[in-house]
Amino acid sequence: YGAGDRPFFEDAISQSPVLYLIHNLLSDEECDALLDMSKGKFKPVDDTLSNLLENTVAEKNRKRTMHNIEKAMLWKGQIKGHAGKQIDERIEQVTGYPQDQFSDWQITKMVKGAKHELHYDHHPITTPVATITVFLNDLDVAGGEIVFPKGGNDKNPIMITPKKAMAVVHHNTDFEGHFDVTSLYGEKPLLGDDVKYVARKFVYSEPLPPSKRIVLPILAAPTGGSLPQWVIVLHDYLLVKFGLEQGSAYFDKICFLGPVLPVLLLIAVGGIITSLFGVSNGGKKEKNGKKD
């Protein structure tokens, strides 16, 4: 960062919801790198169906809020590399949130006519306390603005124009930890032929479990950050079978024990083999002693 490129704050609103901008949170090169990592990983989003593992939450009425939007989840966790760790450290320093409470990046792609209707960033298991949205590119024409209709001290909507490397940070909960109904927001349709790219991190009230910080990123590593479909299917099955909280807990345990079980099995087999050979050798020595 040059002296003129360091991150700096701009307050959009102080209360209900807490909302502010961070200019130059990322460098242009870091924005481009996130776009490169997401190439070939975008999939159309159908938010009438939930994918709770990757933060797609269906509304109770199954109403679609995301239109013509594609998403790529980059599972990197603790194996994100030096550049990724530098970004998380910077976000921690600037926002004050501990980086072990950050989700991985979720990249969304919007083309002409795409829009994200008014919605909340909520989750039935653990709602994020804050959302960090970073624009990854500039747009040549109007459209794609982020709108907070319940924001503003005079209750006038707040509209934020996309600007590359700028972050929009808003709180989903109030200072007492309760869900903030004023955190409603959406993204306006794109009017031109530009493509809009946005990166999001969700900030949680507690550190993410080892399953999300270590195991899932390892499983996603062969494809550069995309999870195998069977992992998502397993997660959804456990939630349906055992309920949200218990199913999520079982999933975390399976993720932790899965890589450990083969090791424990090898140790157990090794112990059995050693024991058998030890008994066999001991028996031979005993017989030899009797002959003497």
PDB file of C-alpha atoms in Angstrom:
ATOM      1  CA  TYR A   1       0.000   0.000   0.000  1.00  0.00           C
ATOM      2  CA  GLY A   2       1.170   3.489  -0.822  1.00  0.00           C
ATOM      3  CA  ALA A   3       0.472   6.301   1.589  1.00  0.00           C
ATOM      4  CA  GLY A   4      -2.623   7.330  -0.379  1.00  0.00           C
ATOM      5  CA  ASP A   5      -3.918   3.779  -0.731  1.00  0.00           C
ATOM      6  CA  ARG A   6      -4.271   2.813   2.914  1.00  0.00           C
ATOM      7  CA  PRO A   7      -7.731   1.775   4.162  1.00  0.00           C
ATOM      8  CA  PHE A   8      -9.816   4.609   5.581  1.00  0.00           C
ATOM      9  CA  PHE A   9     -13.337   4.823   6.999  1.00  0.00           C
ATOM     10  CA  GLU A  10     -16.386   6.711   5.838  1.00  0.00           C
ATOM     11  CA  ASP A  11     -19.434   6.664   8.102  1.00  0.00           C
ATOM     12  CA  ALA A  12     -22.702   6.089   6.291  1.00  0.00           C
ATOM     13  CA  ILE A  13     -24.789   5.823   9.450  1.00  0.00           C
ATOM     14  CA  SER A  14     -24.080   5.336  13.148  1.00  0.00           C
ATOM     15  CA  GLN A  15     -27.166   3.514  14.379  1.00  0.00           C
ATOM     16  CA  SER A  16     -29.882   1.157  13.181  1.00  0.00           C
ATOM     17  CA  PRO A  17     -28.161  -0.495  11.497  1.00  0.00           C
ATOM     18  CA  VAL A  18     -24.497   0.109  12.198  1.00  0.00           C
ATOM     19  CA  LEU A  19     -23.150   0.768   8.715  1.00  0.00           C
ATOM     20  CA  TYR A  20     -19.861   2.149   7.406  1.00  0.00           C
ATOM     21  CA  LEU A  21     -17.563   2.056   4.384  1.00  0.00           C
ATOM     22  CA  ILE A  22     -13.888   1.100   4.263  1.00  0.00           C
ATOM     23  CA  HIS A  23     -12.129   2.468   1.203  1.00  0.00           C
ATOM     24  CA  ASN A  24      -9.121   0.496  -0.106  1.00  0.00           C
ATOM     25  CA  LEU A  25      -9.769  -2.464   2.162  1.00  0.00           C
ATOM     26  CA  LEU A  26      -8.264  -4.585  -0.602  1.00  0.00           C
ATOM     27  CA  SER A  27      -5.773  -3.618  -3.262  1.00  0.00           C
ATOM     28  CA  ASP A  28      -6.662  -3.826  -6.947  1.00  0.00           C
ATOM     29  CA  GLU A  29      -4.317  -6.807  -7.239  1.00  0.00           C
ATOM     30  CA  GLU A  30      -6.059  -8.616  -4.380  1.00  0.00           C
ATOM     31  CA  CYS A  31      -9.460  -8.018  -5.996  1.00  0.00           C
ATOM     32  CA  ASP A  32      -8.137  -9.446  -9.264  1.00  0.00           C
ATOM     33  CA  ALA A  33      -6.656 -12.438  -7.432  1.00  0.00           C
ATOM     34  CA  LEU A  34     -10.041 -13.282  -5.864  1.00  0.00           C
ATOM     35  CA  LEU A  35     -11.637 -13.118  -9.301  1.00  0.00           C
ATOM     36  CA  ASP A  36      -8.959 -15.439 -10.685  1.00  0.00           C
ATOM     37  CA  MET A  37      -9.547 -17.945  -7.874  1.00  0.00           C
ATOM     38  CA  SER A  38     -13.299 -17.947  -8.538  1.00  0.00           C
ATOM     39  CA  LYS A  39     -13.031 -18.612 -12.284  1.00  0.00           C
ATOM     40  CA  GLY A  40     -14.746 -21.846 -13.287  1.00  0.00           C
ATOM     41  CA  LYS A  41     -16.424 -22.194  -9.884  1.00  0.00           C
ATOM     42  CA  PHE A  42     -19.550 -20.076 -10.334  1.00  0.00           C
ATOM     43  CA  LYS A  43     -22.905 -21.834 -10.078  1.00  0.00           C
ATOM     44  CA  PRO A  44     -26.407 -20.373 -10.448  1.00  0.00           C
ATOM     45  CA  VAL A  45     -28.046 -19.674  -7.100  1.00  0.00           C
ATOM     46  CA  ASP A  46     -31.521 -20.995  -6.383  1.00  0.00           C
ATOM     47  CA  ASP A  47     -32.358 -19.466  -3.033  1.00  0.00           C
ATOM     48  CA  THR A  48     -35.732 -21.198  -2.880  1.00  0.00           C
ATOM     49  CA  LEU A  49     -33.609 -24.111  -1.617  1.00  0.00           C
ATOM     50  CA  SER A  50     -31.262 -23.808   1.355  1.00  0.00           C
ATOM     51  CA  ASN A  51     -27.588 -24.660   1.328  1.00  0.00           C
ATOM     52  CA  LEU A  52     -26.882 -23.754   4.933  1.00  0.00           C
ATOM     53  CA  LEU A  53     -23.273 -24.910   4.784  1.00  0.00           C
ATOM     54  CA  GLU A  54     -22.551 -22.200   2.204  1.00  0.00           C
ATOM     55  CA  ASN A  55     -24.895 -19.515   3.546  1.00  0.00           C
ATOM     56  CA  THR A  56     -27.793 -19.816   1.108  1.00  0.00           C
ATOM     57  CA  VAL A  57     -30.919 -19.575   3.262  1.00  0.00           C
ATOM     58  CA  ALA A  58     -34.380 -20.060   1.739  1.00  0.00           C
ATOM     59  CA  GLU A  59     -37.191 -17.851   2.975  1.00  0.00           C
ATOM     60  CA  LYS A  60     -40.098 -19.590   4.716  1.00  0.00           C
ATOM     61  CA  ASN A  61     -42.405 -18.775   1.806  1.00  0.00           C
ATOM     62  CA  ARG A  62     -39.797 -20.120  -0.669  1.00  0.00           C
ATOM     63  CA  LYS A  63     -39.802 -16.769  -2.462  1.00  0.00           C
ATOM     64  CA  ARG A  64     -36.830 -16.189  -4.761  1.00  0.00           C
ATOM     65  CA  THR A  65     -34.804 -13.092  -3.866  1.00  0.00           C
ATOM     66  CA  MET A  66     -31.697 -13.735  -6.005  1.00  0.00           C
ATOM     67  CA  HIS A  67     -32.335 -13.328  -9.732  1.00  0.00           C
ATOM     68  CA  ASN A  68     -29.765 -14.302 -12.368  1.00  0.00           C
ATOM     69  CA  ILE A  69     -26.976 -14.440  -9.783  1.00  0.00           C
ATOM     70  CA  GLU A  70     -24.126 -16.929  -9.639  1.00  0.00           C
ATOM     71  CA  LYS A  71     -21.996 -17.722  -6.617  1.00  0.00           C
ATOM     72  CA  ALA A  72     -18.636 -19.302  -5.872  1.00  0.00           C
ATOM     73  CA  MET A  73     -17.594 -20.280  -2.342  1.00  0.00           C
ATOM     74  CA  LEU A  74     -13.832 -20.284  -1.777  1.00  0.00           C
ATOM     75  CA  TRP A  75     -13.105 -22.689   1.071  1.00  0.00           C
ATOM     76  CA  LYS A  76      -9.573 -21.750   2.157  1.00  0.00           C
ATOM     77  CA  GLY A  77      -9.622 -21.670   5.981  1.00  0.00           C
ATOM     78  CA  GLN A  78      -6.236 -22.148   7.581  1.00  0.00           C
ATOM     79  CA  ILE A  79      -4.617 -23.176   4.285  1.00  0.00           C
ATOM     80  CA  LYS A  80      -5.355 -19.873   2.506  1.00  0.00           C
ATOM     81  CA  GLY A  81      -1.677 -19.047   2.042  1.00  0.00           C
ATOM     82  CA  HIS A  82       0.328 -15.925   2.876  1.00  0.00           C
ATOM     83  CA  ALA A  83      -1.692 -13.480   0.723  1.00  0.00           C
ATOM     84  CA  GLY A  84      -4.999 -14.663   2.184  1.00  0.00           C
ATOM     85  CA  LYS A  85      -3.669 -14.429   5.736  1.00  0.00           C
ATOM     86  CA  GLN A  86      -2.474 -10.887   5.086  1.00  0.00           C
ATOM     87  CA  ILE A  87      -5.984  -9.880   4.019  1.00  0.00           C
ATOM     88  CA  ASP A  88      -7.593 -11.424   7.104  1.00  0.00           C
ATOM     89  CA  GLU A  89      -5.034  -9.765   9.373  1.00  0.00           C
ATOM     90  CA  ARG A  90      -5.773  -6.409   7.743  1.00  0.00           C
ATOM     91  CA  ILE A  91      -9.533  -6.861   8.142  1.00  0.00           C
ATOM     92  CA  GLU A  92      -8.995  -7.800  11.789  1.00  0.00           C
ATOM     93  CA  GLN A  93      -6.876  -4.687  12.384  1.00  0.00           C
ATOM     94  CA  VAL A  94      -9.300  -2.355  10.615  1.00  0.00           C
ATOM     95  CA  THR A  95     -12.613  -3.720  11.932  1.00  0.00           C
ATOM     96  CA  GLY A  96     -11.552  -5.104  15.311  1.00  0.00           C
ATOM     97  CA  TYR A  97     -13.177  -8.473  14.636  1.00  0.00           C
ATOM     98  CA  PRO A  98     -11.020 -11.556  15.410  1.00  0.00           C
ATOM     99  CA  GLN A  99     -10.106 -13.327  12.181  1.00  0.00           C
ATOM    100  CA  ASP A 100     -10.982 -16.766  13.565  1.00  0.00           C
ATOM    101  CA  GLN A 101     -14.608 -15.578  13.475  1.00  0.00           C
ATOM    102  CA  PHE A 102     -14.502 -14.855   9.721  1.00  0.00           C
ATOM    103  CA  SER A 103     -16.123 -17.044   7.101  1.00  0.00           C
ATOM    104  CA  ASP A 104     -14.268 -17.709   3.875  1.00  0.00           C
ATOM    105  CA  TRP A 105     -14.936 -15.514   0.866  1.00  0.00           C
ATOM    106  CA  GLN A 106     -18.195 -15.925  -1.009  1.00  0.00           C
ATOM    107  CA  ILE A 107     -17.973 -14.428  -4.506  1.00  0.00           C
ATOM    108  CA  THR A 108     -21.143 -13.430  -6.359  1.00  0.00           C
ATOM    109  CA  LYS A 109     -21.470 -12.605 -10.047  1.00  0.00           C
ATOM    110  CA  MET A 110     -24.259 -10.413 -11.431  1.00  0.00           C
ATOM    111  CA  VAL A 111     -24.937  -9.748 -15.130  1.00  0.00           C
ATOM    112  CA  LYS A 112     -27.387  -7.417 -16.888  1.00  0.00           C
ATOM    113  CA  GLY A 113     -30.814  -7.614 -15.257  1.00  0.00           C
ATOM    114  CA  ALA A 114     -29.543  -9.488 -12.204  1.00  0.00           C
ATOM    115  CA  LYS A 115     -30.715  -8.265  -8.822  1.00  0.00           C
ATOM    116  CA  HIS A 116     -30.853  -9.287  -5.186  1.00  0.00           C
ATOM    117  CA  GLU A 117     -34.141  -8.284  -3.622  1.00  0.00           C
ATOM    118  CA  LEU A 118     -34.420  -6.933  -0.088  1.00  0.00           C
ATOM    119  CA  HIS A 119     -33.317  -9.548   2.422  1.00  0.00           C
ATOM    120  CA  TYR A 120     -31.554 -10.153   5.711  1.00  0.00           C
ATOM    121  CA  ASP A 121     -28.251 -11.928   6.268  1.00  0.00           C
ATOM    122  CA  HIS A 122     -29.593 -14.437   8.761  1.00  0.00           C
ATOM    123  CA  HIS A 123     -28.920 -18.109   9.430  1.00  0.00           C
ATOM    124  CA  PRO A 124     -31.125 -20.553  11.362  1.00  0.00           C
ATOM    125  CA  ILE A 125     -28.125 -22.022  13.204  1.00  0.00           C
ATOM    126  CA  THR A 126     -25.852 -19.024  13.748  1.00  0.00           C
ATOM    127  CA  THR A 127     -26.699 -15.581  12.370  1.00  0.00           C
ATOM    128  CA  PRO A 128     -23.595 -13.530  11.525  1.00  0.00           C
ATOM    129  CA  VAL A 129     -23.156 -10.439  13.660  1.00  0.00           C
ATOM    130  CA  ALA A 130     -21.813  -8.500  10.672  1.00  0.00           C
ATOM    131  CA  THR A 131     -21.386  -8.731   6.916  1.00  0.00           C
ATOM    132  CA  ILE A 132     -18.362  -7.426   5.009  1.00  0.00           C
ATOM    133  CA  THR A 133     -19.099  -6.798   1.317  1.00  0.00           C
ATOM    134  CA  VAL A 134     -16.252  -5.828  -1.010  1.00  0.00           C
ATOM    135  CA  PHE A 135     -16.737  -4.621  -4.597  1.00  0.00           C
ATOM    136  CA  LEU A 136     -14.229  -6.406  -6.845  1.00  0.00           C
ATOM    137  CA  ASN A 137     -14.658  -4.203  -9.925  1.00  0.00           C
ATOM    138  CA  ASP A 138     -15.908  -0.822 -11.116  1.00  0.00           C
ATOM    139  CA  LEU A 139     -18.981  -0.396 -13.318  1.00  0.00           C
ATOM    140  CA  ASP A 140     -19.189   1.895 -16.351  1.00  0.00           C
ATOM    141  CA  VAL A 141     -22.901   2.650 -15.986  1.00  0.00           C
ATOM    142  CA  ALA A 142     -25.416   3.052 -13.166  1.00  0.00           C
ATOM    143  CA  GLY A 143     -26.940   0.041 -11.453  1.00  0.00           C
ATOM    144  CA  GLY A 144     -25.867  -2.584  -8.950  1.00  0.00           C
ATOM    145  CA  GLU A 145     -26.026  -0.208  -5.992  1.00  0.00           C
ATOM    146  CA  ILE A 146     -26.466  -1.638  -2.494  1.00  0.00           C
ATOM    147  CA  VAL A 147     -29.556  -0.188  -0.825  1.00  0.00           C
ATOM    148  CA  PHE A 148     -30.469  -0.070   2.873  1.00  0.00           C
ATOM    149  CA  PRO A 149     -34.133   1.092   2.858  1.00  0.00           C
ATOM    150  CA  LYS A 150     -34.430   1.377   6.636  1.00  0.00           C
ATOM    151  CA  GLY A 151     -31.133   3.176   7.119  1.00  0.00           C
ATOM    152  CA  GLY A 152     -30.460   6.852   7.585  1.00  0.00           C
ATOM    153  CA  ASN A 153     -31.017   9.047  10.579  1.00  0.00           C
ATOM    154  CA  ASP A 154     -34.087  10.487   8.877  1.00  0.00           C
ATOM    155  CA  LYS A 155     -35.126   7.010   7.670  1.00  0.00           C
ATOM    156  CA  ASN A 156     -34.310   7.840   4.053  1.00  0.00           C
ATOM    157  CA  PRO A 157     -32.793   4.891   2.151  1.00  0.00           C
ATOM    158  CA  ILE A 158     -29.023   4.708   1.914  1.00  0.00           C
ATOM    159  CA  MET A 159     -27.654   3.795  -1.519  1.00  0.00           C
ATOM    160  CA  ILE A 160     -24.004   2.835  -2.044  1.00  0.00           C
ATOM    161  CA  THR A 161     -22.448   2.912  -5.515  1.00  0.00           C
ATOM    162  CA  PRO A 162     -19.984   0.103  -6.352  1.00  0.00           C
ATOM    163  CA  LYS A 163     -16.321   1.093  -6.246  1.00  0.00           C
ATOM    164  CA  LYS A 164     -13.510  -1.390  -6.685  1.00  0.00           C
ATOM    165  CA  ALA A 165     -11.749  -2.437  -3.432  1.00  0.00           C
ATOM    166  CA  MET A 166     -14.248  -0.583  -1.235  1.00  0.00           C
ATOM    167  CA  ALA A 167     -15.965  -2.530   1.549  1.00  0.00           C
ATOM    168  CA  VAL A 168     -19.449  -2.047   2.967  1.00  0.00           C
ATOM    169  CA  VAL A 169     -19.689  -3.262   6.567  1.00  0.00           C
ATOM    170  CA  HIS A 170     -23.070  -3.578   8.223  1.00  0.00           C
ATOM    171  CA  HIS A 171     -24.175  -5.181  11.477  1.00  0.00           C
ATOM    172  CA  ASN A 172     -26.942  -7.773  11.483  1.00  0.00           C
ATOM    173  CA  THR A 173     -27.389  -7.579  15.245  1.00  0.00           C
ATOM    174  CA  ASP A 174     -27.609  -4.672  17.669  1.00  0.00           C
ATOM    175  CA  PHE A 175     -25.203  -3.935  20.520  1.00  0.00           C
ATOM    176  CA  GLU A 176     -27.071  -6.353  22.782  1.00  0.00           C
ATOM    177  CA  GLY A 177     -26.781  -9.197  20.301  1.00  0.00           C
ATOM    178  CA  HIS A 178     -30.399  -9.114  19.145  1.00  0.00           C
ATOM    179  CA  PHE A 179     -31.338  -9.382  15.483  1.00  0.00           C
ATOM    180  CA  ASP A 180     -31.557  -5.901  13.930  1.00  0.00           C
ATOM    181  CA  VAL A 181     -34.638  -5.523  11.720  1.00  0.00           C
ATOM    182  CA  THR A 182     -33.161  -2.376  10.156  1.00  0.00           C
ATOM    183  CA  SER A 183     -30.329  -4.411   8.561  1.00  0.00           C
ATOM    184  CA  LEU A 184     -32.572  -5.171   5.579  1.00  0.00           C
ATOM    185  CA  TYR A 185     -30.754  -4.546   2.288  1.00  0.00           C
ATOM    186  CA  GLY A 186     -30.675  -5.434  -1.391  1.00  0.00           C
ATOM    187  CA  GLU A 187     -28.781  -4.875  -4.644  1.00  0.00           C
ATOM    188  CA  LYS A 188     -30.352  -2.961  -7.533  1.00  0.00           C
ATOM    189  CA  PRO A 189     -30.482  -4.452 -11.044  1.00  0.00           C
ATOM    190  CA  LEU A 190     -27.587  -3.920 -13.440  1.00  0.00           C
ATOM    191  CA  LEU A 191     -28.613  -1.600 -16.250  1.00  0.00           C
ATOM    192  CA  GLY A 192     -25.701  -2.008 -18.656  1.00  0.00           C
ATOM    193  CA  ASP A 193     -23.701  -4.885 -20.047  1.00  0.00           C
ATOM    194  CA  ASP A 194     -21.163  -4.775 -17.214  1.00  0.00           C
ATOM    195  CA  VAL A 195     -20.611  -7.750 -14.940  1.00  0.00           C
ATOM    196  CA  LYS A 196     -20.574  -6.981 -11.238  1.00  0.00           C
ATOM    197  CA  TYR A 197     -18.445  -9.040  -8.857  1.00  0.00           C
ATOM    198  CA  VAL A 198     -18.750  -8.864  -5.090  1.00  0.00           C
ATOM    199  CA  ALA A 199     -16.872 -10.710  -2.329  1.00  0.00           C
ATOM    200  CA  ARG A 200     -18.464 -11.301   1.075  1.00  0.00           C
ATOM    201  CA  LYS A 201     -17.229 -12.444   4.441  1.00  0.00           C
ATOM    202  CA  PHE A 202     -19.563 -13.100   7.340  1.00  0.00           C
ATOM    203  CA  VAL A 203     -18.432 -12.376  10.891  1.00  0.00           C
ATOM    204  CA  TYR A 204     -19.741 -14.644  13.647  1.00  0.00           C
ATOM    205  CA  SER A 205     -19.949 -14.144  17.400  1.00  0.00           C
ATOM    206  CA  GLU A 206     -17.712 -17.148  18.097  1.00  0.00           C
ATOM    207  CA  PRO A 207     -14.687 -18.754  16.386  1.00  0.00           C
ATOM    208  CA  LEU A 208     -15.537 -21.103  13.544  1.00  0.00           C
ATOM    209  CA  PRO A 209     -15.161 -24.829  14.366  1.00  0.00           C
ATOM    210  CA  PRO A 210     -12.145 -26.815  13.069  1.00  0.00           C
ATOM    211  CA  SER A 211     -14.416 -28.459  10.487  1.00  0.00           C
ATOM    212  CA  LYS A 212     -14.802 -25.134   8.650  1.00  0.00           C
ATOM    213  CA  ARG A 213     -11.314 -23.815   9.283  1.00  0.00           C
ATOM    214  CA  ILE A 214      -9.314 -26.958   8.497  1.00  0.00           C
ATOM    215  CA  VAL A 215     -11.193 -30.054   7.300  1.00  0.00           C
ATOM    216  CA  LEU A 216     -13.535 -28.550   4.678  1.00  0.00           C
ATOM    217  CA  PRO A 217     -10.771 -26.409   3.116  1.00  0.00           C
ATOM    218  CA  ILE A 218      -8.619 -29.555   2.797  1.00  0.00           C
ATOM    219  CA  LEU A 219     -11.488 -31.386   1.093  1.00  0.00           C
ATOM    220  CA  ALA A 220     -11.939 -28.406  -1.245  1.00  0.00           C
ATOM    221  CA  ALA A 221      -8.226 -27.980  -1.993  1.00  0.00           C
ATOM    222  CA  PRO A 222      -8.091 -30.293  -5.066  1.00  0.00           C
ATOM    223  CA  THR A 223     -10.618 -28.060  -6.866  1.00  0.00           C
ATOM    224  CA  GLY A 224      -9.160 -24.755  -5.669  1.00  0.00           C
ATOM    225  CA  GLY A 225     -11.793 -24.085  -3.020  1.00  0.00           C
ATOM    226  CA  SER A 226     -15.017 -25.789  -4.171  1.00  0.00           C
ATOM    227  CA  LEU A 227     -16.483 -28.450  -1.885  1.00  0.00           C
ATOM    228  CA  PRO A 228     -17.374 -31.889  -3.269  1.00  0.00           C
ATOM    229  CA  GLN A 229     -21.148 -32.194  -3.569  1.00  0.00           C
ATOM    230  CA  TRP A 230     -21.271 -35.214  -1.243  1.00  0.00           C
ATOM    231  CA  VAL A 231     -20.113 -33.021   1.656  1.00  0.00           C
ATOM    232  CA  ILE A 232     -23.080 -30.667   1.193  1.00  0.00           C
ATOM    233  CA  VAL A 233     -25.454 -33.642   0.822  1.00  0.00           C
ATOM    234  CA  LEU A 234     -24.116 -35.192   4.053  1.00  0.00           C
ATOM    235  CA  HIS A 235     -24.517 -31.892   5.913  1.00  0.00           C
ATOM    236  CA  ASP A 236     -28.111 -31.458   4.721  1.00  0.00           C
ATOM    237  CA  TYR A 237     -28.966 -35.086   5.579  1.00  0.00           C
ATOM    238  CA  LEU A 238     -27.740 -34.689   9.151  1.00  0.00           C
ATOM    239  CA  LEU A 239     -29.721 -31.470   9.608  1.00  0.00           C
ATOM    240  CA  VAL A 240     -32.918 -33.137   8.387  1.00  0.00           C
ATOM    241  CA  LYS A 241     -32.305 -36.314  10.400  1.00  0.00           C
ATOM    242  CA  PHE A 242     -31.271 -34.795  13.732  1.00  0.00           C
ATOM    243  CA  GLY A 243     -32.365 -31.157  13.623  1.00  0.00           C
ATOM    244  CA  LEU A 244     -30.372 -27.995  13.035  1.00  0.00           C
ATOM    245  CA  GLU A 245     -28.225 -27.762  16.163  1.00  0.00           C
ATOM    246  CA  GLN A 246     -27.665 -31.479  16.800  1.00  0.00           C
ATOM    247  CA  GLY A 247     -27.194 -32.243  13.104  1.00  0.00           C
ATOM    248  CA  SER A 248     -24.639 -29.457  12.793  1.00  0.00           C
ATOM    249  CA  ALA A 249     -22.796 -30.790  15.849  1.00  0.00           C
ATOM    250  CA  TYR A 250     -22.724 -34.317  14.391  1.00  0.00           C
ATOM    251  CA  PHE A 251     -21.375 -32.932  11.111  1.00  0.00           C
ATOM    252  CA  ASP A 252     -18.527 -31.172  12.936  1.00  0.00           C
ATOM    253  CA  LYS A 253     -17.680 -34.399  14.792  1.00  0.00           C
ATOM    254  CA  ILE A 254     -17.676 -36.442  11.590  1.00  0.00           C
ATOM    255  CA  CYS A 255     -15.406 -33.880   9.922  1.00  0.00           C
ATOM    256  CA  PHE A 256     -13.017 -34.066  12.868  1.00  0.00           C
ATOM    257  CA  LEU A 257     -13.082 -37.840  13.322  1.00  0.00           C
ATOM    258  CA  GLY A 258     -13.134 -38.705   9.608  1.00  0.00           C
ATOM    259  CA  PRO A 259      -9.443 -37.948   8.951  1.00  0.00           C
ATOM    260  CA  VAL A 260      -8.467 -39.273  12.389  1.00  0.00           C
ATOM    261  CA  LEU A 261     -10.173 -42.687  12.142  1.00  0.00           C
ATOM    262  CA  PRO A 262      -7.791 -44.147   9.505  1.00  0.00           C
ATOM    263  CA  VAL A 263      -4.829 -43.100  11.646  1.00  0.00           C
ATOM    264  CA  LEU A 264      -6.356 -44.642  14.762  1.00  0.00           C
ATOM    265  CA  LEU A 265      -7.136 -47.797  12.775  1.00  0.00           C
ATOM    266  CA  LEU A 266      -3.518 -48.071  11.612  1.00  0.00           C
ATOM    267  CA  ILE A 267      -2.289 -47.585  15.174  1.00  0.00           C
ATOM    268  CA  ALA A 268      -4.697 -50.259  16.419  1.00  0.00           C
ATOM    269  CA  VAL A 269      -3.663 -52.713  13.684  1.00  0.00           C
ATOM    270  CA  GLY A 270      -0.016 -51.980  14.399  1.00  0.00           C
ATOM    271  CA  GLY A 271      -0.577 -52.668  18.086  1.00  0.00           C
ATOM    272  CA  ILE A 272      -2.266 -55.990  17.332  1.00  0.00           C
ATOM    273  CA  ILE A 273       0.524 -57.061  14.989  1.00  0.00           C
ATOM    274  CA  THR A 274       3.173 -56.066  17.521  1.00  0.00           C
ATOM    275  CA  SER A 275       1.337 -57.952  20.228  1.00  0.00           C
ATOM    276  CA  LEU A 276       1.033 -61.098  18.119  1.00  0.00           C
ATOM    277  CA  PHE A 277       4.670 -61.057  17.073  1.00  0.00           C
ATOM    278  CA  GLY A 278       5.684 -60.293  20.634  1.00  0.00           C
ATOM    279  CA  VAL A 279       3.764 -63.318  21.949  1.00  0.00           C
ATOM    280  CA  SER A 280       5.158 -65.486  19.162  1.00  0.00           C
ATOM    281  CA  ASN A 281       8.734 -64.440  19.808  1.00  0.00           C
ATOM    282  CA  GLY A 282       8.263 -64.816  23.537  1.00  0.00           C
ATOM    283  CA  GLY A 283       6.928 -68.323  23.047  1.00  0.00           C
ATOM    284  CA  LYS A 284       9.911 -69.307  20.944  1.00  0.00           C
ATOM    285  CA  LYS A 285      12.347 -67.979  23.550  1.00  0.00           C
ATOM    286  CA  GLU A 286      10.530 -69.888  26.265  1.00  0.00           C
ATOM    287  CA  LYS A 287      10.735 -73.146  24.322  1.00  0.00           C
ATOM    288  CA  ASN A 288      14.412 -72.570  23.661  1.00  0.00           C
ATOM    289  CA  GLY A 289      14.982 -72.055  27.370  1.00  0.00           C
ATOM    290  CA  LYS A 290      13.362 -75.390  28.233  1.00  0.00           C
ATOM    291  CA  LYS A 291      15.597 -77.213  25.745  1.00  0.00           C
ATOM    292  CA  ASP A 292      18.672 -75.772  27.468  1.00  0.00           C
TER     293      ASP A 292
END
